[in-house]
Amino acid sequence: MNPETDTINEALRLDGNAVAGDLQMLMGFDVTLLQAQCGHCQNEGVFASLVAYVRGPGIVLRCPTCEGLVLQIVKTPTSIIVNLEGMARSVMYLPMS
Amino acid sequence: MERIQWQLARVKSIVQETPRVKTFTLTLPNWIPHLPGQHYDLRLTAEDGYQAQRSYSIASPPEQTGEIDLTVELIDDGEVSAYLHEGVAPGDQLEVRGPIGGYFVWQDAMKHVPLLLVAGGSGVVPLMAMLRHRAKIGATNPTRLLFSVRSAEEAIYRDELEEMARHDAQFDLLLTFTRDVPVDWAGYHRRIDRLMLTEVLHRFETQPHCFICGPTLLVEQVANTLAELGLSADTIRTERFGPTGT
Ligand SMILES: Cc1cc2nc3c(=O)[nH]c(=O)nc-3n(C[C@H](O)[C@H](O)[C@H](O)COP(=O)(O)OP(=O)(O)OC[C@H]3O[C@@H](n4cnc5c(N)ncnc54)[C@H](O)[C@@H]3O)c2cc1C
Ligand SMILES: [Zn+2]
């Protein structure tokens, strides 16, 4: 634990809104309103409220409750790899008609 | 939701809002109507292929068609904001994609519910789009903006916000200065805290929808405090900007 890097990491922390553009290009729809359930602590919340770190080689999304890894995206020159291991499930509620 | 693609926007004009903040009006070949609160991603590409990508909120309301306003704060040693401030002139092209995001948006369906907006520094940008659109559609829901800035000269859109508050009895502007205060200042002079949020909430007769935006630590602290003060989680929407000013 290094207090200085911890503070920098805290200040650099973003959320699901910040990665919505990349994911929309990838999936073809807006993910921010998905209800995502964390595979570690089972807490559920909107995708936009996941905490995001985007300054590494890829994108890391963590659960705001338990900090468990929910989703990881790695970009290589030829591909984009999405690791969804930490997501128990995600639900898109359809607008009521 | 329409498919978004990278497109080349042209810089139509640049306005200096404060000593550290400029608004860039971009003309888009493929303009898509946005919801207030949405953002665009902007991508710079160096000659060697290196790319830097950042998000910028749309400041303009969707009524301003064919173009978007992006308001950008200059961050010391900031890669993208420094380039935009120092290396971009009207007529230049910039690569953008959007509009993005369906969560941090103020929908017309919310126009009858009281609205609490909380901003730190450039976090006011998406909230400004909400306020401008709200004025355009003539909404009369009680609305308050609690806006934390370092000093009076750093308060983005201050003239327009004060003008809005003068003309709209349902809109209050509550500024708090965290560093220097004007001599005759009678308002808040500290960081946003629990007491301040309690006082602001007391001005509402019924529970407002809340949108909080700005530097990450401010957003998290305000959201946690509002939840502790009894607002239900599904009425609080947040957007973290990362390590920006204030
Ligand atoms: C959804 C969204 C909307 C946004 N809307 C706006 C807006 O409307 N207006 C606006 O001005 N900004 C907005 N931002 C912030 C914007 O995207 C940029 O983060 C901001 O402009 C800074 O980018 P930069 O390249 O200039 O600075 P950067 O080069 O990213 O640096 C920013 C600061 O962080 C420090 N830093 C960067 N990386 C590290 C690291 N790895 N370790 C330690 N310190 C580091 C730098 O020293 C600097 O002080 C938004 C962000 C999001 C997520
Ligand atoms: Zn969890």
CSV table of N, CA and C and ligand atoms in Angstrom, one decimal, chain A residues 8 12 14 17-18 55, chain B residues 39 54-57 71-73 75-82 122 125 239-241 243-244, ligand 1:
chain,number,residue,atom,x,y,z
A,8,ILE,N,-3.5,8.8,-6.3
A,8,ILE,CA,-3.5,9.1,-7.7
A,8,ILE,C,-4.5,8.1,-8.4
A,12,LEU,N,-7.9,9.1,-10.5
A,12,LEU,CA,-8.0,8.7,-11.9
A,12,LEU,C,-9.2,7.8,-12.1
A,14,LEU,N,-12.6,6.4,-12.9
A,14,LEU,CA,-13.7,6.8,-13.7
A,14,LEU,C,-14.9,5.9,-13.5
A,17,ASN,N,-19.7,5.3,-17.5
A,17,ASN,CA,-20.0,6.3,-18.5
A,17,ASN,C,-18.8,6.5,-19.4
A,18,ALA,N,-17.6,6.5,-18.8
A,18,ALA,CA,-16.3,6.8,-19.5
A,18,ALA,C,-16.0,5.8,-20.6
A,55,ARG,N,-6.5,3.8,-17.9
A,55,ARG,CA,-5.2,4.3,-18.3
A,55,ARG,C,-4.1,3.2,-18.4
B,39,HIS,N,-22.1,12.7,-23.8
B,39,HIS,CA,-20.8,13.2,-24.2
B,39,HIS,C,-20.3,12.7,-25.6
B,54,ARG,N,-10.1,11.0,-25.2
B,54,ARG,CA,-10.8,11.5,-24.0
B,54,ARG,C,-12.2,11.7,-24.3
B,55,SER,N,-13.0,11.8,-23.2
B,55,SER,CA,-14.4,12.1,-23.3
B,55,SER,C,-14.7,13.6,-23.0
B,56,TYR,N,-15.6,14.2,-23.7
B,56,TYR,CA,-16.0,15.6,-23.4
B,56,TYR,C,-17.5,15.7,-23.5
B,57,SER,N,-18.1,16.3,-22.5
B,57,SER,CA,-19.6,16.4,-22.4
B,57,SER,C,-20.0,17.5,-23.4
B,71,THR,N,-16.9,22.1,-23.9
B,71,THR,CA,-16.2,23.1,-23.1
B,71,THR,C,-15.1,22.4,-22.3
B,72,VAL,N,-13.9,22.8,-22.6
B,72,VAL,CA,-12.7,22.0,-22.1
B,72,VAL,C,-11.8,22.9,-21.1
B,73,GLU,N,-11.6,22.3,-20.0
B,73,GLU,CA,-10.7,22.9,-19.0
B,73,GLU,C,-9.3,22.5,-19.3
B,75,ILE,N,-5.9,21.3,-18.3
B,75,ILE,CA,-5.2,20.7,-17.2
B,75,ILE,C,-3.7,20.8,-17.3
B,76,ASP,N,-3.1,21.2,-16.2
B,76,ASP,CA,-1.6,21.3,-16.3
B,76,ASP,C,-1.0,20.0,-16.7
B,77,ASP,N,-0.1,20.0,-17.7
B,77,ASP,CA,0.5,18.8,-18.3
B,77,ASP,C,-0.5,17.8,-18.8
B,78,GLY,N,-1.7,18.3,-19.1
B,78,GLY,CA,-2.7,17.4,-19.6
B,78,GLY,C,-2.5,17.2,-21.1
B,79,GLU,N,-2.4,16.0,-21.6
B,79,GLU,CA,-2.1,15.6,-22.9
B,79,GLU,C,-3.1,16.2,-23.9
B,80,VAL,N,-4.4,15.9,-23.8
B,80,VAL,CA,-5.4,16.3,-24.8
B,80,VAL,C,-5.9,17.7,-24.6
B,81,SER,N,-6.1,18.1,-23.3
B,81,SER,CA,-6.7,19.4,-23.1
B,81,SER,C,-5.7,20.5,-23.5
B,82,ALA,N,-4.4,20.3,-23.2
B,82,ALA,CA,-3.4,21.2,-23.6
B,82,ALA,C,-3.3,21.4,-25.1
B,122,SER,N,-15.3,21.7,-14.1
B,122,SER,CA,-15.8,21.5,-15.5
B,122,SER,C,-17.0,20.5,-15.4
B,125,VAL,N,-20.4,21.1,-17.1
B,125,VAL,CA,-20.7,21.1,-18.6
B,125,VAL,C,-21.9,20.3,-19.0
B,239,GLU,N,-21.4,11.1,-12.6
B,239,GLU,CA,-20.5,10.9,-13.6
B,239,GLU,C,-19.1,11.5,-13.2
B,240,ARG,N,-18.1,10.6,-13.2
B,240,ARG,CA,-16.8,10.9,-12.7
B,240,ARG,C,-15.9,11.4,-13.9
B,241,PHE,N,-15.3,12.6,-13.7
B,241,PHE,CA,-14.5,13.2,-14.7
B,241,PHE,C,-13.0,12.8,-14.5
B,243,PRO,N,-9.2,13.2,-12.6
B,243,PRO,CA,-8.5,14.1,-11.8
B,243,PRO,C,-8.5,15.5,-12.4
B,244,THR,N,-9.7,16.1,-12.6
B,244,THR,CA,-9.8,17.5,-13.1
B,244,THR,C,-9.7,18.5,-12.0
C,1,LIG,C1,-17.7,11.1,-19.4
C,1,LIG,C2,-16.7,12.2,-19.2
C,1,LIG,C3,-17.0,13.5,-19.6
C,1,LIG,C4,-16.0,14.5,-19.5
C,1,LIG,N1,-16.4,15.8,-19.9
C,1,LIG,C5,-15.5,16.8,-19.8
C,1,LIG,C6,-15.8,18.1,-20.1
C,1,LIG,O1,-16.9,18.4,-20.6
C,1,LIG,N2,-14.8,19.1,-20.0
C,1,LIG,C7,-13.6,18.8,-19.5
C,1,LIG,O2,-12.8,19.7,-19.4
C,1,LIG,N3,-13.2,17.5,-19.1
C,1,LIG,C8,-14.1,16.5,-19.3
C,1,LIG,N4,-13.8,15.2,-18.9
C,1,LIG,C9,-12.4,14.9,-18.5
C,1,LIG,C10,-11.6,14.7,-19.8
C,1,LIG,O3,-12.0,13.5,-20.5
C,1,LIG,C11,-10.1,14.5,-19.6
C,1,LIG,O4,-9.8,13.6,-18.6
C,1,LIG,C12,-9.4,15.8,-19.2
C,1,LIG,O5,-9.6,16.8,-20.3
C,1,LIG,C13,-7.9,15.6,-19.0
C,1,LIG,O6,-7.3,15.1,-20.1
C,1,LIG,P1,-5.8,15.5,-20.5
C,1,LIG,O7,-5.4,14.6,-21.6
C,1,LIG,O8,-5.7,16.9,-20.8
C,1,LIG,O9,-5.0,15.2,-19.2
C,1,LIG,P2,-4.2,13.9,-18.9
C,1,LIG,O10,-3.0,13.8,-19.7
C,1,LIG,O11,-5.1,12.7,-19.0
C,1,LIG,O12,-3.8,14.2,-17.4
C,1,LIG,C14,-4.7,14.7,-16.5
C,1,LIG,C15,-4.1,14.8,-15.1
C,1,LIG,O13,-3.9,13.5,-14.5
C,1,LIG,C16,-2.5,13.3,-14.3
C,1,LIG,N5,-2.3,11.9,-14.8
C,1,LIG,C17,-2.7,11.4,-15.9
C,1,LIG,N6,-2.4,10.1,-16.0
C,1,LIG,C18,-1.7,9.8,-14.8
C,1,LIG,C19,-1.2,8.6,-14.2
C,1,LIG,N7,-1.2,7.4,-14.9
C,1,LIG,N8,-0.7,8.7,-13.0
C,1,LIG,C20,-0.7,9.9,-12.3
C,1,LIG,N9,-1.2,11.0,-12.8
C,1,LIG,C21,-1.7,11.0,-14.0
C,1,LIG,C22,-1.8,14.3,-15.1
C,1,LIG,O14,-0.6,14.7,-14.6
C,1,LIG,C23,-2.7,15.5,-15.1
C,1,LIG,O15,-2.6,16.3,-14.0
C,1,LIG,C24,-14.7,14.2,-19.0
C,1,LIG,C25,-14.4,12.9,-18.6
C,1,LIG,C26,-15.4,11.9,-18.7
C,1,LIG,C27,-15.0,10.5,-18.3
